[in-house]
Coordinates of C-alpha atoms in Angstrom, one line a residue:
X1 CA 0.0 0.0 0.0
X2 CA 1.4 3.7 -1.1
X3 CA 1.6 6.7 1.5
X4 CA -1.3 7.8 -1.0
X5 CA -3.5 5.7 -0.3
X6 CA -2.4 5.9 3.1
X7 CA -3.9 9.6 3.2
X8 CA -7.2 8.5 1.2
X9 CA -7.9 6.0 4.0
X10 CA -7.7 8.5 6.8
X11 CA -9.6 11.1 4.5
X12 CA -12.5 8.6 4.0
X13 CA -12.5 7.3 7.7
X14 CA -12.2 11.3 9.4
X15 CA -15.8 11.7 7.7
X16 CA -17.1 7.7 7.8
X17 CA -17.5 7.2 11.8
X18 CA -16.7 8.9 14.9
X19 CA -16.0 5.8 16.9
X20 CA -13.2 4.4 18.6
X21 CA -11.0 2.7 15.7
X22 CA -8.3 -0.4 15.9
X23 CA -5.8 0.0 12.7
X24 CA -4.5 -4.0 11.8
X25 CA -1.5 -3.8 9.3
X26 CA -2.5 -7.4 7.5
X27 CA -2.5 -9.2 4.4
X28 CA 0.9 -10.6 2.5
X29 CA 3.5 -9.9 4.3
X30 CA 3.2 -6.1 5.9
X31 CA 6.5 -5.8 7.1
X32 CA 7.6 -6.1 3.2
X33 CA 6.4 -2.3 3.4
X34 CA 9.6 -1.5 5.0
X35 CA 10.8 1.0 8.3
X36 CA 10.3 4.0 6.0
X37 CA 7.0 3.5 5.1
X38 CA 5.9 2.6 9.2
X39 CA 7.4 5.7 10.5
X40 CA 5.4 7.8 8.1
X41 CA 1.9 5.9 8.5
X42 CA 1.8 5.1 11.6
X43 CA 1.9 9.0 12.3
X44 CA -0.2 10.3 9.7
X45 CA -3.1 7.8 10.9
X46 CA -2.5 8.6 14.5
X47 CA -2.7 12.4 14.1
X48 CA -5.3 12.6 11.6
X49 CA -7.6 10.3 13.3
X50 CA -6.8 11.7 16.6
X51 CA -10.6 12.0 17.1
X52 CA -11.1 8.3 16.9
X53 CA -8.5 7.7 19.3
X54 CA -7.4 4.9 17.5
X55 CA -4.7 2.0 18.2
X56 CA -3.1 -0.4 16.2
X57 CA -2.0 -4.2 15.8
X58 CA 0.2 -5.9 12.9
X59 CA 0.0 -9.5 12.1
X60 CA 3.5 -10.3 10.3
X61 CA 5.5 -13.8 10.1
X62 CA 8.4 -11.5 11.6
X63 CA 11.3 -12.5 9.2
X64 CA 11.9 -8.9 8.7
X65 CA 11.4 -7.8 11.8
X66 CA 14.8 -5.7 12.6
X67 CA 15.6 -3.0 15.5
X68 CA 14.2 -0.3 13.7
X69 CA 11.0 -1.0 12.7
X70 CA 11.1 -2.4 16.3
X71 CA 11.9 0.9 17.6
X72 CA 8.8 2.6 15.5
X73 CA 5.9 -0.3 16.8
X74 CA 7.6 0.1 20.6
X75 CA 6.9 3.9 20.4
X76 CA 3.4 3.4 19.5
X77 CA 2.8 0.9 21.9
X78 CA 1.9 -2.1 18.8
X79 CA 1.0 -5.5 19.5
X80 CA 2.1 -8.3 17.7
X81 CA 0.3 -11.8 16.1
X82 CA 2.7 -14.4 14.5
X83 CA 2.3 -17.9 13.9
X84 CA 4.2 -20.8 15.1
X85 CA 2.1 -24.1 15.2
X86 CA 3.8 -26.0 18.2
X87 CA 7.8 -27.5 18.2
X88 CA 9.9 -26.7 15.5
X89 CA 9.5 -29.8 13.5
X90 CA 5.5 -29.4 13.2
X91 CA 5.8 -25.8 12.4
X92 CA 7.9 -26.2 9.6
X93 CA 6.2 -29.6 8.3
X94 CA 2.9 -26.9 7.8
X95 CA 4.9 -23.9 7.1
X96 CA 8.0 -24.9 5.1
X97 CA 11.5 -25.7 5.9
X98 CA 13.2 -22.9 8.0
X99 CA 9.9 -21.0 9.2
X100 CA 10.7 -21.8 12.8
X101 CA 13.6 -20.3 13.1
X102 CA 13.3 -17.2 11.2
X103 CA 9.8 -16.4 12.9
X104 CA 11.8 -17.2 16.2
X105 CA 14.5 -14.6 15.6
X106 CA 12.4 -12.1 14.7
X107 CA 10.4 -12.6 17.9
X108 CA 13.5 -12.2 20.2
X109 CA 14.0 -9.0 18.6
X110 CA 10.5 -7.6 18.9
X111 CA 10.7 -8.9 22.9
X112 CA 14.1 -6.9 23.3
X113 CA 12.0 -3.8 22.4
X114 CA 9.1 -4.7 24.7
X115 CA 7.2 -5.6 21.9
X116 CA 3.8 -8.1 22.9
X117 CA 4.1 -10.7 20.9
X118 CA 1.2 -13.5 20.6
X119 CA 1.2 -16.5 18.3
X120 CA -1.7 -17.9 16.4
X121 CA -1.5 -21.7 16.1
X122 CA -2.8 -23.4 12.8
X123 CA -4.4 -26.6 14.0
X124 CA -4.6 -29.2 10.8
X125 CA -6.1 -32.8 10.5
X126 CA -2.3 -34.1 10.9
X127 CA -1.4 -31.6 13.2
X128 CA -4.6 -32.0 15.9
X129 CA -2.5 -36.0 16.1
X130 CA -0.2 -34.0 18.1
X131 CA -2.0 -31.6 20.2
X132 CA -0.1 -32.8 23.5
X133 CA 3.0 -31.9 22.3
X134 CA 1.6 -29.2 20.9
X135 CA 0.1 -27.7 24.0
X136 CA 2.8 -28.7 26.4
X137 CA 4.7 -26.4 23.7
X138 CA 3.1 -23.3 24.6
X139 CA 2.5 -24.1 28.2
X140 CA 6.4 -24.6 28.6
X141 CA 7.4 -21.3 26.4
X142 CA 4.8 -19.1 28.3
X143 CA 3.3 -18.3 24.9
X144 CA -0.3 -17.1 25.2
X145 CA -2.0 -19.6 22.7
X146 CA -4.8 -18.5 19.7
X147 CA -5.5 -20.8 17.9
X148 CA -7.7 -21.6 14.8
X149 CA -8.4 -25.1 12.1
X150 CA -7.5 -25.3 8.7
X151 CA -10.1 -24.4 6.3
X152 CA -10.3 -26.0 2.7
X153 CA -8.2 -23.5 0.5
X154 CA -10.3 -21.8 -2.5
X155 CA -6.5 -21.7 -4.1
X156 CA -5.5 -25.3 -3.7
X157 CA -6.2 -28.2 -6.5
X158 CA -6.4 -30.3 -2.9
X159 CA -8.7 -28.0 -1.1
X160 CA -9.0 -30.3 1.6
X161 CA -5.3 -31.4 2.1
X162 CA -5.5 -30.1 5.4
X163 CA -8.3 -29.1 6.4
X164 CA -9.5 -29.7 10.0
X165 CA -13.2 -31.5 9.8
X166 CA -15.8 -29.5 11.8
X167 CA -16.5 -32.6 14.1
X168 CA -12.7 -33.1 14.8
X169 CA -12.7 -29.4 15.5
X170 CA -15.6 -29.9 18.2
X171 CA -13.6 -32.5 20.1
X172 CA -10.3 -30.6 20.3
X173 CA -12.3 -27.5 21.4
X174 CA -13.5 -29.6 24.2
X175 CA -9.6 -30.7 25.1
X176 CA -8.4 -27.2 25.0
X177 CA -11.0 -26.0 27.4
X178 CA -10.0 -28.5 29.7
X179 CA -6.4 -27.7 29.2
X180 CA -6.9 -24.5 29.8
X181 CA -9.0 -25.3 32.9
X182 CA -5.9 -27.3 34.3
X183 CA -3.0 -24.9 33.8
X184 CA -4.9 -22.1 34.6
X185 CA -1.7 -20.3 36.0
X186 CA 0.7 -21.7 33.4
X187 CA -1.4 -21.5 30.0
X188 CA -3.8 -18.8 28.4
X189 CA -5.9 -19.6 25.7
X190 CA -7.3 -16.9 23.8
X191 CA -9.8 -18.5 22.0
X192 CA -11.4 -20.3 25.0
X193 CA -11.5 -17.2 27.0
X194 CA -13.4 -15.4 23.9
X195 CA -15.8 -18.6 24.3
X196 CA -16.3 -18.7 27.8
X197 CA -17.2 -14.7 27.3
X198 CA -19.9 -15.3 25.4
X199 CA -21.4 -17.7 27.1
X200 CA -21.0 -16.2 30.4
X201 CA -22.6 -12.1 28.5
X202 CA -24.5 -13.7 26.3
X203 CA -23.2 -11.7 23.4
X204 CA -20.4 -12.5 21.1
X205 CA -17.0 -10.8 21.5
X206 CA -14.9 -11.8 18.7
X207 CA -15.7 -11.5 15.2
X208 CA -16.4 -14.9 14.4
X209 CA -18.7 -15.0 16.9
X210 CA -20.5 -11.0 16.3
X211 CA -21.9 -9.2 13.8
X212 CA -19.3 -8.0 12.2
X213 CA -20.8 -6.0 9.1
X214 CA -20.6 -2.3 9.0
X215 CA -18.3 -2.3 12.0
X216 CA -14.8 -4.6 10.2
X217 CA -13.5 -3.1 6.8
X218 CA -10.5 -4.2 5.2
X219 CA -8.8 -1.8 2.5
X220 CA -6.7 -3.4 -0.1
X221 CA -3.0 -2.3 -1.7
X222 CA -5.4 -0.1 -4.0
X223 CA -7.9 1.3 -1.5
X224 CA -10.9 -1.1 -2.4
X225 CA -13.1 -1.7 0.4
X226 CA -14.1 -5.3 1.6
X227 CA -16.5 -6.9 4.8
X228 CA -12.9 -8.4 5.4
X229 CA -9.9 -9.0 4.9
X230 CA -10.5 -12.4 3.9
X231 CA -12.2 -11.2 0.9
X232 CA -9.1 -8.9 -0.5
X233 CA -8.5 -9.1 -3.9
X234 CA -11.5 -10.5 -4.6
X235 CA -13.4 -8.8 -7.2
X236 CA -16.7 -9.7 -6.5
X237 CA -16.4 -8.6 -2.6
X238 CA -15.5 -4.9 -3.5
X239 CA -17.7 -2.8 -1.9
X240 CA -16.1 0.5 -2.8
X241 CA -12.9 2.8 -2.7
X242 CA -11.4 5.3 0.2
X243 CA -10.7 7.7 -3.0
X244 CA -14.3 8.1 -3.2
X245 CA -15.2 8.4 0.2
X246 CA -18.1 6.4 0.8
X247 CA -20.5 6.6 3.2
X248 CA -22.7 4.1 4.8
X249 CA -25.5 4.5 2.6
X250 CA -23.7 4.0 -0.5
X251 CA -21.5 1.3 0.8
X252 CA -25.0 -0.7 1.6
X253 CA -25.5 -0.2 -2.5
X254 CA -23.2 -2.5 -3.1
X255 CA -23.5 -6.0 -4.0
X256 CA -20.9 -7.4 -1.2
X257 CA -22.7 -5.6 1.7
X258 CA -25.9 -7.3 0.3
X259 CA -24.3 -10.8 0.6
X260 CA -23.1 -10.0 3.7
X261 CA -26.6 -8.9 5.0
X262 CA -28.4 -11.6 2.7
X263 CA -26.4 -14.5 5.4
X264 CA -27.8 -12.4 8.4
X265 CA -31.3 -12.5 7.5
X266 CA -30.4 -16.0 7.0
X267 CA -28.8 -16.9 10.2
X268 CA -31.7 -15.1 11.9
X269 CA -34.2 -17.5 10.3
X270 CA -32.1 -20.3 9.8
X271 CA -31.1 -20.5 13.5
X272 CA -33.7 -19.0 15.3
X273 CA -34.4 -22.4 18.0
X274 CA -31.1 -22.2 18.7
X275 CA -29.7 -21.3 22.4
X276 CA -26.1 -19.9 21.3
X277 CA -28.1 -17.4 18.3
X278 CA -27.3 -14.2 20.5
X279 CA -23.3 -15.2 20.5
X280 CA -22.6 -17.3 17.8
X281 CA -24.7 -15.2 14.9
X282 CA -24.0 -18.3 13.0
X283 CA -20.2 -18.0 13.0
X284 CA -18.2 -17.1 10.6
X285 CA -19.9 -15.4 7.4
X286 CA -17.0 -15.8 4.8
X287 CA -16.3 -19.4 6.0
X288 CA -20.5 -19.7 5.2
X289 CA -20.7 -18.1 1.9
X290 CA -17.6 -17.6 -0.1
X291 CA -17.0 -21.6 -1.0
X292 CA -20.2 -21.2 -2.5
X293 CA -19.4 -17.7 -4.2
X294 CA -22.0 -15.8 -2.4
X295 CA -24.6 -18.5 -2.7
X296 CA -26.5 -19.4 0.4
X297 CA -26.6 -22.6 1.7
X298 CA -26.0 -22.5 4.6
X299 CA -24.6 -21.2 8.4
X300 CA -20.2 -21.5 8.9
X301 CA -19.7 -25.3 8.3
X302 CA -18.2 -25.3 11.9
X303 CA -21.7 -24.7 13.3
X304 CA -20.8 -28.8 14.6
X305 CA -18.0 -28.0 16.6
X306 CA -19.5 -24.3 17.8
X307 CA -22.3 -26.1 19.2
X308 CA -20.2 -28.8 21.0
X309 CA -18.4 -26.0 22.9
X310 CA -20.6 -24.0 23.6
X311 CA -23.0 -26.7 24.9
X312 CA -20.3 -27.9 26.9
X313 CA -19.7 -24.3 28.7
X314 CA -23.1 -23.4 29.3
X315 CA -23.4 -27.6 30.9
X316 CA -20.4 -26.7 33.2
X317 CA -21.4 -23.0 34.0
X318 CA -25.5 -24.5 35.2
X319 CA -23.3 -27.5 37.3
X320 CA -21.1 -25.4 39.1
X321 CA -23.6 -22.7 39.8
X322 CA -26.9 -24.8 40.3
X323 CA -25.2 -28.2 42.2
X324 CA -25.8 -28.4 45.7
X325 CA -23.0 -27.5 48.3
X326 CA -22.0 -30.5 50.1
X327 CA -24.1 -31.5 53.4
X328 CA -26.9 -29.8 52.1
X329 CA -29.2 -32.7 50.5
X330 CA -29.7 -33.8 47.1
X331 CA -28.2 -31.4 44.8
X332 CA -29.9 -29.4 42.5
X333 CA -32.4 -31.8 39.7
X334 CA -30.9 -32.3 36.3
X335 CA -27.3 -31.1 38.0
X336 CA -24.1 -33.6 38.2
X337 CA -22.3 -32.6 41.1
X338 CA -20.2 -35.8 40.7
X339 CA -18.9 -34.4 37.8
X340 CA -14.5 -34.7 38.1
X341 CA -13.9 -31.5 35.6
X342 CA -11.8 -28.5 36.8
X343 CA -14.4 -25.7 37.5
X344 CA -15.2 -23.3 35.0
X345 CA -16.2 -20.5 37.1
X346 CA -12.7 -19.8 38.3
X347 CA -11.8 -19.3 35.0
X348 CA -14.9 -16.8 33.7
X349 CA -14.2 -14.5 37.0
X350 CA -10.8 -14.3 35.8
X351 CA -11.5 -12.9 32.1
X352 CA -14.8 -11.0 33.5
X353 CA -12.9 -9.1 36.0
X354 CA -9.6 -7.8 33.9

């Protein structure tokens, strides 16, 4: 992306919303852009959408992080998401020869800088085989842990190489909850605290699990606007361009914000009976509609595995908080006092109250 364009975004956004903004540098590799090109952005958006206080995040593989750009995200206070999928050998099995170590260095620079650096873990159908070794992984480097499955590429002639099936999915949820219920002082799971949230409010938190439309943009290389920035550089998800300034209104025109708005109605018909409707929202919307190239057919295909944890959550919350205290009679019906799972509530407090 060009300084230019740079200046078009925060033209289009000064007059778009007056809201509190979060700036992700994504997509490629953004780090490609260079020192010069951070130390002029990262100002220009920070000054001219002062009014928005806004903050910022980077997602980057870190192979060219150096003490420079360092220097520029430590000033501004940027957090970091990698990806490193366990030990070295799984990591570069999924990610090629050599990813480990590169990604590694560049993480012990961004730590010498005080950089907060969090790694998202790619969990395939080969790789969930080794999710001990996996997880003691993390638990042993004091990594905070996000993790999410393999999706069937729309780039791949083997689409579903290594993709993680939905009911798969639903069972390693289930382990990871319970991981993180047993090392609660040794292990953080990002994903299963976003879970337990929105169980425990009742609204979703994260975008997979919110409505995400007219509140998540992503702006490609050029300036075309997309729902997100899974759709970039995808011609039929362009919903308009920063150089023309777009509002709301005409935004909604487009045919991209009418798929996007065509699987909400859906979702609100489609899973109406359901208990999770209010946090889930039917999951993911891309994972739901671009396979099909827009056409509905259906909620994210990891509504299975959704529905397994959350199931499980809301099962553990009622027992903890409905089950009889001992020497006080039978415990409460339907309960399972008996029930030789970590508590759950221990865990909710924690996230509720930070």
């Amino acid at each position: 992306m060009s300084l230019e364009t740079v200046r078009a975004t925060t033209s289009w956004l000064k007059g778009f919303r007056d809201d509190p903004l979060t700036i992700t540098f994504h997509g490629g590799e953004p780090l490609l852009a260079g020192a010069d090109f951070f130390r002029s952005a990262i100002p220009l958006l920070a000054e001219e959408l002062a009014a928005n206080t806004p903050s910022f995040a980077i997602q980057t593989n870190l192979w060219k992080m150096n003490d420079e750009i360092a220097e520029i995200f430590a000033a501004y206070h940027i957090p970091i998401g990698s990806s490193i999928d366990g030990p070295e050998q799984l990591t570069d099995l999924q990610r090629g020869d050599g990813y480990y170590q590169k990604t590694m260095a560049g993480y012990e620079i961004a730590k010498a800088h005080g950089l907060d650096v969090r790694f998202i873990c790619t969990f395939t159908n080969q790789s969930v085989k080794n999710k001990e070794d996996i997880i003691r992984f993390f638990r042993e480097n004091g990594f905070p842990l996000k993790f999410h499955p393999a999706l069937p590429s729309l780039r791949s002639e083997e689409p579903e190489k290594w993709a993680l099936p939905p009911d798969e999915y639903g069972m390693l949820l289930i382990y990871l909850l319970d991981q993180a219920l047993e090392h609660q002082d040794e292990l953080e799971i990002m994903n299963i605290n976003d879970l337990c949230r929105c169980v425990f409010t009742r609204r979703g938190t994260v975008c997979t699990y919110a409505d995400c439309m007219a509140n998540t943009f992503a702006i490609g290389p050029e300036g075309s606007i997309y729902p997100c920035y899974r759709f970039v550089g995808m011609d039929a998800w362009v919903m308009g361009s920063v150089y023309d300034k777009p509002d709301t209104q005409k935004l909604a025109q487009s045919e991209a914000w009418n798929k996007m708005h065509q699987f909400k109605a859906y979702v609100d018909e489609a899973c109406n009976s359901c208990s999770h409707i209010s946090y889930c929202r039917g999951g993911c919307p891309y994972n739901a509609i671009a396979p099909d190239q827009g056409k509905q057919s259906g909620v994210d295909p990891h509504c299975i595995a959704y529905k397994k944890i959350f199931d499980e959550i809301s099962d553990r919350m009622n027992t903890e908080m409905f089950a009889t205290p001992p020497g006080c009679g039978s415990p409460f019906p339907g309960s399972k006092q008996n029930r030789s799972k970590p508590g759950i509530m221990s865990l909710i407090h924690r996230i509720v109250m930070r």
